[in-house]
JSON list of C-alpha atoms in Angstrom, two decimals:
[
{"chain": "A", "resi": 370, "resn": "UNK", "atom": "CA", "xyz": [29.94, -1.61, 8.83]},
{"chain": "A", "resi": 371, "resn": "UNK", "atom": "CA", "xyz": [29.86, 1.02, 6.12]},
{"chain": "A", "resi": 372, "resn": "UNK", "atom": "CA", "xyz": [27.08, 3.42, 5.28]},
{"chain": "A", "resi": 373, "resn": "UNK", "atom": "CA", "xyz": [26.01, 1.41, 2.21]},
{"chain": "A", "resi": 374, "resn": "UNK", "atom": "CA", "xyz": [25.33, -1.77, 4.21]},
{"chain": "A", "resi": 375, "resn": "UNK", "atom": "CA", "xyz": [23.55, 0.11, 6.98]},
{"chain": "A", "resi": 376, "resn": "UNK", "atom": "CA", "xyz": [21.34, 1.99, 4.53]},
{"chain": "A", "resi": 377, "resn": "UNK", "atom": "CA", "xyz": [20.47, -1.22, 2.65]},
{"chain": "A", "resi": 378, "resn": "UNK", "atom": "CA", "xyz": [19.50, -2.97, 5.89]},
{"chain": "A", "resi": 379, "resn": "UNK", "atom": "CA", "xyz": [17.44, 0.04, 6.97]},
{"chain": "A", "resi": 380, "resn": "UNK", "atom": "CA", "xyz": [15.68, 0.16, 3.62]},
{"chain": "A", "resi": 381, "resn": "UNK", "atom": "CA", "xyz": [14.99, -3.58, 3.68]},
{"chain": "A", "resi": 382, "resn": "UNK", "atom": "CA", "xyz": [13.66, -3.33, 7.24]},
{"chain": "A", "resi": 383, "resn": "UNK", "atom": "CA", "xyz": [11.40, -0.46, 6.22]},
{"chain": "A", "resi": 384, "resn": "UNK", "atom": "CA", "xyz": [10.10, -2.46, 3.24]},
{"chain": "A", "resi": 385, "resn": "UNK", "atom": "CA", "xyz": [9.28, -5.42, 5.48]},
{"chain": "A", "resi": 386, "resn": "UNK", "atom": "CA", "xyz": [7.57, -3.18, 8.05]},
{"chain": "A", "resi": 387, "resn": "UNK", "atom": "CA", "xyz": [5.42, -1.51, 5.39]},
{"chain": "A", "resi": 388, "resn": "UNK", "atom": "CA", "xyz": [4.54, -4.89, 3.85]},
{"chain": "A", "resi": 389, "resn": "UNK", "atom": "CA", "xyz": [3.40, -6.09, 7.28]},
{"chain": "A", "resi": 390, "resn": "UNK", "atom": "CA", "xyz": [1.28, -2.95, 7.74]},
{"chain": "A", "resi": 391, "resn": "UNK", "atom": "CA", "xyz": [-0.29, -3.38, 4.28]},
{"chain": "A", "resi": 392, "resn": "UNK", "atom": "CA", "xyz": [-1.00, -7.07, 4.94]},
{"chain": "A", "resi": 393, "resn": "UNK", "atom": "CA", "xyz": [-2.56, -6.39, 8.35]},
{"chain": "A", "resi": 394, "resn": "UNK", "atom": "CA", "xyz": [-4.63, -3.48, 7.01]},
{"chain": "A", "resi": 395, "resn": "UNK", "atom": "CA", "xyz": [-5.85, -5.63, 4.12]},
{"chain": "A", "resi": 396, "resn": "UNK", "atom": "CA", "xyz": [-6.87, -8.47, 6.45]},
{"chain": "A", "resi": 397, "resn": "UNK", "atom": "CA", "xyz": [-8.70, -5.95, 8.66]},
{"chain": "A", "resi": 398, "resn": "UNK", "atom": "CA", "xyz": [-10.50, -4.57, 5.57]},
{"chain": "A", "resi": 399, "resn": "UNK", "atom": "CA", "xyz": [-11.46, -8.10, 4.53]},
{"chain": "A", "resi": 400, "resn": "UNK", "atom": "CA", "xyz": [-12.85, -8.83, 7.99]},
{"chain": "A", "resi": 401, "resn": "UNK", "atom": "CA", "xyz": [-14.76, -5.53, 7.99]},
{"chain": "A", "resi": 402, "resn": "UNK", "atom": "CA", "xyz": [-16.29, -6.34, 4.59]},
{"chain": "A", "resi": 403, "resn": "UNK", "atom": "CA", "xyz": [-17.30, -9.83, 5.77]},
{"chain": "A", "resi": 404, "resn": "UNK", "atom": "CA", "xyz": [-18.82, -8.34, 8.93]},
{"chain": "A", "resi": 405, "resn": "UNK", "atom": "CA", "xyz": [-20.78, -5.88, 6.78]},
{"chain": "A", "resi": 406, "resn": "UNK", "atom": "CA", "xyz": [-22.10, -8.69, 4.57]},
{"chain": "A", "resi": 407, "resn": "UNK", "atom": "CA", "xyz": [-23.16, -10.64, 7.67]},
{"chain": "A", "resi": 408, "resn": "UNK", "atom": "CA", "xyz": [-24.82, -7.57, 9.20]},
{"chain": "A", "resi": 409, "resn": "UNK", "atom": "CA", "xyz": [-26.70, -6.87, 5.95]},
{"chain": "A", "resi": 410, "resn": "UNK", "atom": "CA", "xyz": [-27.54, -10.56, 5.48]},
{"chain": "A", "resi": 411, "resn": "UNK", "atom": "CA", "xyz": [-26.66, -10.03, 1.82]},
{"chain": "A", "resi": 412, "resn": "UNK", "atom": "CA", "xyz": [-23.73, -10.73, -0.47]},
{"chain": "A", "resi": 413, "resn": "UNK", "atom": "CA", "xyz": [-23.63, -8.73, -3.67]},
{"chain": "A", "resi": 414, "resn": "UNK", "atom": "CA", "xyz": [-21.41, -8.97, -6.71]},
{"chain": "A", "resi": 415, "resn": "UNK", "atom": "CA", "xyz": [-19.81, -5.68, -5.66]},
{"chain": "A", "resi": 416, "resn": "UNK", "atom": "CA", "xyz": [-18.92, -7.28, -2.29]},
{"chain": "A", "resi": 417, "resn": "UNK", "atom": "CA", "xyz": [-17.31, -10.26, -4.00]},
{"chain": "A", "resi": 418, "resn": "UNK", "atom": "CA", "xyz": [-15.32, -8.06, -6.37]},
{"chain": "A", "resi": 419, "resn": "UNK", "atom": "CA", "xyz": [-14.09, -6.02, -3.42]},
{"chain": "A", "resi": 420, "resn": "UNK", "atom": "CA", "xyz": [-12.93, -9.22, -1.74]},
{"chain": "A", "resi": 421, "resn": "UNK", "atom": "CA", "xyz": [-11.10, -10.14, -4.95]},
{"chain": "A", "resi": 422, "resn": "UNK", "atom": "CA", "xyz": [-9.39, -6.75, -4.89]},
{"chain": "A", "resi": 423, "resn": "UNK", "atom": "CA", "xyz": [-8.28, -7.38, -1.32]},
{"chain": "A", "resi": 424, "resn": "UNK", "atom": "CA", "xyz": [-7.08, -10.86, -2.30]},
{"chain": "A", "resi": 425, "resn": "UNK", "atom": "CA", "xyz": [-4.99, -9.37, -5.14]},
{"chain": "A", "resi": 426, "resn": "UNK", "atom": "CA", "xyz": [-3.45, -6.86, -2.72]},
{"chain": "A", "resi": 427, "resn": "UNK", "atom": "CA", "xyz": [-2.46, -9.75, -0.42]},
{"chain": "A", "resi": 428, "resn": "UNK", "atom": "CA", "xyz": [-1.03, -11.61, -3.43]},
{"chain": "A", "resi": 429, "resn": "UNK", "atom": "CA", "xyz": [1.03, -8.52, -4.33]},
{"chain": "A", "resi": 430, "resn": "UNK", "atom": "CA", "xyz": [2.36, -8.37, -0.76]},
{"chain": "A", "resi": 431, "resn": "UNK", "atom": "CA", "xyz": [3.29, -12.05, -0.92]},
{"chain": "A", "resi": 432, "resn": "UNK", "atom": "CA", "xyz": [5.04, -11.75, -4.27]},
{"chain": "A", "resi": 433, "resn": "UNK", "atom": "CA", "xyz": [6.92, -8.63, -3.21]},
{"chain": "A", "resi": 434, "resn": "UNK", "atom": "CA", "xyz": [7.96, -10.31, 0.04]},
{"chain": "A", "resi": 435, "resn": "UNK", "atom": "CA", "xyz": [9.20, -13.47, -1.71]},
{"chain": "A", "resi": 436, "resn": "UNK", "atom": "CA", "xyz": [10.91, -11.92, -4.70]},
{"chain": "A", "resi": 437, "resn": "UNK", "atom": "CA", "xyz": [11.57, -8.31, -3.73]},
{"chain": "A", "resi": 438, "resn": "UNK", "atom": "CA", "xyz": [9.90, -7.34, -7.01]},
{"chain": "A", "resi": 439, "resn": "UNK", "atom": "CA", "xyz": [6.44, -6.19, -7.90]},
{"chain": "A", "resi": 440, "resn": "UNK", "atom": "CA", "xyz": [5.16, -7.22, -11.32]},
{"chain": "A", "resi": 441, "resn": "UNK", "atom": "CA", "xyz": [3.51, -4.23, -12.98]},
{"chain": "A", "resi": 442, "resn": "UNK", "atom": "CA", "xyz": [0.64, -6.41, -14.16]},
{"chain": "A", "resi": 443, "resn": "UNK", "atom": "CA", "xyz": [-0.77, -7.05, -10.67]},
{"chain": "A", "resi": 444, "resn": "UNK", "atom": "CA", "xyz": [-1.82, -3.44, -9.99]},
{"chain": "A", "resi": 445, "resn": "UNK", "atom": "CA", "xyz": [-3.26, -3.35, -13.51]},
{"chain": "A", "resi": 446, "resn": "UNK", "atom": "CA", "xyz": [-5.39, -6.42, -12.73]},
{"chain": "A", "resi": 447, "resn": "UNK", "atom": "CA", "xyz": [-6.57, -4.69, -9.56]},
{"chain": "A", "resi": 448, "resn": "UNK", "atom": "CA", "xyz": [-7.44, -1.58, -11.58]},
{"chain": "A", "resi": 449, "resn": "UNK", "atom": "CA", "xyz": [-9.57, -3.63, -13.99]},
{"chain": "A", "resi": 450, "resn": "UNK", "atom": "CA", "xyz": [-11.50, -5.28, -11.16]},
{"chain": "A", "resi": 451, "resn": "UNK", "atom": "CA", "xyz": [-11.91, -1.92, -9.39]},
{"chain": "A", "resi": 452, "resn": "UNK", "atom": "CA", "xyz": [-13.28, -0.28, -12.55]},
{"chain": "A", "resi": 453, "resn": "UNK", "atom": "CA", "xyz": [-15.63, -3.21, -13.15]},
{"chain": "A", "resi": 454, "resn": "UNK", "atom": "CA", "xyz": [-16.82, -2.93, -9.56]},
{"chain": "A", "resi": 455, "resn": "UNK", "atom": "CA", "xyz": [-17.38, 0.82, -10.03]},
{"chain": "A", "resi": 456, "resn": "UNK", "atom": "CA", "xyz": [-19.54, 0.16, -13.10]},
{"chain": "A", "resi": 457, "resn": "UNK", "atom": "CA", "xyz": [-21.53, -2.52, -11.26]},
{"chain": "A", "resi": 458, "resn": "UNK", "atom": "CA", "xyz": [-22.18, -0.33, -8.21]},
{"chain": "A", "resi": 459, "resn": "UNK", "atom": "CA", "xyz": [-23.11, 2.90, -10.03]},
{"chain": "A", "resi": 460, "resn": "UNK", "atom": "CA", "xyz": [-24.48, 1.58, -13.33]},
{"chain": "A", "resi": 461, "resn": "UNK", "atom": "CA", "xyz": [-28.03, 2.90, -12.87]},
{"chain": "A", "resi": 462, "resn": "UNK", "atom": "CA", "xyz": [-26.92, 6.42, -11.96]},
{"chain": "A", "resi": 463, "resn": "UNK", "atom": "CA", "xyz": [-24.01, 6.52, -14.42]},
{"chain": "A", "resi": 464, "resn": "UNK", "atom": "CA", "xyz": [-24.05, 8.70, -17.50]},
{"chain": "A", "resi": 465, "resn": "UNK", "atom": "CA", "xyz": [-23.61, 6.83, -20.80]},
{"chain": "A", "resi": 466, "resn": "UNK", "atom": "CA", "xyz": [-20.34, 8.59, -21.66]},
{"chain": "A", "resi": 467, "resn": "UNK", "atom": "CA", "xyz": [-18.89, 7.96, -18.21]},
{"chain": "A", "resi": 468, "resn": "UNK", "atom": "CA", "xyz": [-19.67, 4.27, -18.64]},
{"chain": "A", "resi": 469, "resn": "UNK", "atom": "CA", "xyz": [-18.08, 4.29, -22.12]},
{"chain": "A", "resi": 470, "resn": "UNK", "atom": "CA", "xyz": [-15.03, 6.06, -20.69]},
{"chain": "A", "resi": 471, "resn": "UNK", "atom": "CA", "xyz": [-14.63, 3.43, -17.98]},
{"chain": "A", "resi": 472, "resn": "UNK", "atom": "CA", "xyz": [-15.08, 0.63, -20.52]},
{"chain": "A", "resi": 473, "resn": "UNK", "atom": "CA", "xyz": [-12.41, 2.23, -22.73]},
{"chain": "A", "resi": 474, "resn": "UNK", "atom": "CA", "xyz": [-10.13, 2.53, -19.68]},
{"chain": "A", "resi": 475, "resn": "UNK", "atom": "CA", "xyz": [-10.61, -1.20, -18.98]},
{"chain": "A", "resi": 476, "resn": "UNK", "atom": "CA", "xyz": [-9.84, -1.97, -22.63]},
{"chain": "A", "resi": 477, "resn": "UNK", "atom": "CA", "xyz": [-6.68, 0.18, -22.57]},
{"chain": "A", "resi": 478, "resn": "UNK", "atom": "CA", "xyz": [-5.47, -1.45, -19.36]},
{"chain": "A", "resi": 479, "resn": "UNK", "atom": "CA", "xyz": [-6.14, -4.89, -20.86]},
{"chain": "A", "resi": 480, "resn": "UNK", "atom": "CA", "xyz": [-4.16, -3.96, -23.99]},
{"chain": "A", "resi": 481, "resn": "UNK", "atom": "CA", "xyz": [-1.36, -2.68, -21.75]},
{"chain": "A", "resi": 482, "resn": "UNK", "atom": "CA", "xyz": [-1.26, -6.01, -19.92]},
{"chain": "A", "resi": 483, "resn": "UNK", "atom": "CA", "xyz": [-1.08, -7.87, -23.23]},
{"chain": "A", "resi": 484, "resn": "UNK", "atom": "CA", "xyz": [1.75, -5.62, -24.43]},
{"chain": "A", "resi": 485, "resn": "UNK", "atom": "CA", "xyz": [3.64, -6.08, -21.16]},
{"chain": "A", "resi": 486, "resn": "UNK", "atom": "CA", "xyz": [3.15, -9.84, -21.32]},
{"chain": "A", "resi": 487, "resn": "UNK", "atom": "CA", "xyz": [4.29, -10.01, -24.94]},
{"chain": "A", "resi": 488, "resn": "UNK", "atom": "CA", "xyz": [7.30, -7.84, -24.18]},
{"chain": "A", "resi": 489, "resn": "UNK", "atom": "CA", "xyz": [8.22, -9.96, -21.17]},
{"chain": "A", "resi": 490, "resn": "UNK", "atom": "CA", "xyz": [8.11, -13.15, -23.23]},
{"chain": "A", "resi": 491, "resn": "UNK", "atom": "CA", "xyz": [9.64, -11.78, -26.44]},
{"chain": "A", "resi": 492, "resn": "UNK", "atom": "CA", "xyz": [12.29, -9.54, -24.85]},
{"chain": "A", "resi": 493, "resn": "UNK", "atom": "CA", "xyz": [13.30, -11.04, -21.47]},
{"chain": "A", "resi": 494, "resn": "UNK", "atom": "CA", "xyz": [15.55, -8.84, -19.38]},
{"chain": "A", "resi": 495, "resn": "UNK", "atom": "CA", "xyz": [18.38, -9.75, -17.06]},
{"chain": "A", "resi": 496, "resn": "UNK", "atom": "CA", "xyz": [18.56, -9.14, -13.35]},
{"chain": "A", "resi": 497, "resn": "UNK", "atom": "CA", "xyz": [21.58, -7.73, -11.52]},
{"chain": "A", "resi": 498, "resn": "UNK", "atom": "CA", "xyz": [23.29, -11.14, -11.44]},
{"chain": "A", "resi": 499, "resn": "UNK", "atom": "CA", "xyz": [22.93, -11.47, -15.22]},
{"chain": "A", "resi": 500, "resn": "UNK", "atom": "CA", "xyz": [20.39, -14.28, -15.05]},
{"chain": "A", "resi": 501, "resn": "UNK", "atom": "CA", "xyz": [17.67, -14.08, -17.66]},
{"chain": "A", "resi": 502, "resn": "UNK", "atom": "CA", "xyz": [14.26, -13.14, -16.33]},
{"chain": "A", "resi": 503, "resn": "UNK", "atom": "CA", "xyz": [11.04, -14.31, -17.84]},
{"chain": "A", "resi": 504, "resn": "UNK", "atom": "CA", "xyz": [8.75, -17.29, -17.81]},
{"chain": "A", "resi": 505, "resn": "UNK", "atom": "CA", "xyz": [10.36, -20.66, -17.42]},
{"chain": "A", "resi": 506, "resn": "UNK", "atom": "CA", "xyz": [9.67, -23.18, -20.16]},
{"chain": "A", "resi": 507, "resn": "UNK", "atom": "CA", "xyz": [6.70, -25.30, -19.24]},
{"chain": "A", "resi": 508, "resn": "UNK", "atom": "CA", "xyz": [5.59, -22.89, -16.50]},
{"chain": "A", "resi": 509, "resn": "UNK", "atom": "CA", "xyz": [2.89, -20.66, -17.93]},
{"chain": "A", "resi": 510, "resn": "UNK", "atom": "CA", "xyz": [3.25, -17.78, -15.49]},
{"chain": "A", "resi": 511, "resn": "UNK", "atom": "CA", "xyz": [0.76, -14.99, -16.07]}
]
């Protein structure tokens, strides 16, 4: 076995190990959040948005595990939900310009997602095998 094969297997094994750690840590965080909601006897919008963030992290782990690729849009979606959650939690104590700045950040991230999506559809790229990447006809992948 040459060094190239050994290093690829080691890298792949490390990726899988880290994905497992991320998945387990995310499930633990979800369970902790649920336990906190039960202890408080209250479910707030901020709690639900946090659970959605955790769900998106698990989706990213699943996609990366299945395809070996991480679409750039997924972390951007997480950022939008995290910023929205931040506004919801601290709205009363938040300065007007801070809130405007966060809203502008959400708008810029949204525009970035639209640009990425347009670019992915209009200018599909090829993978290492030369197969075209991009949405399949009739499958509206987001």
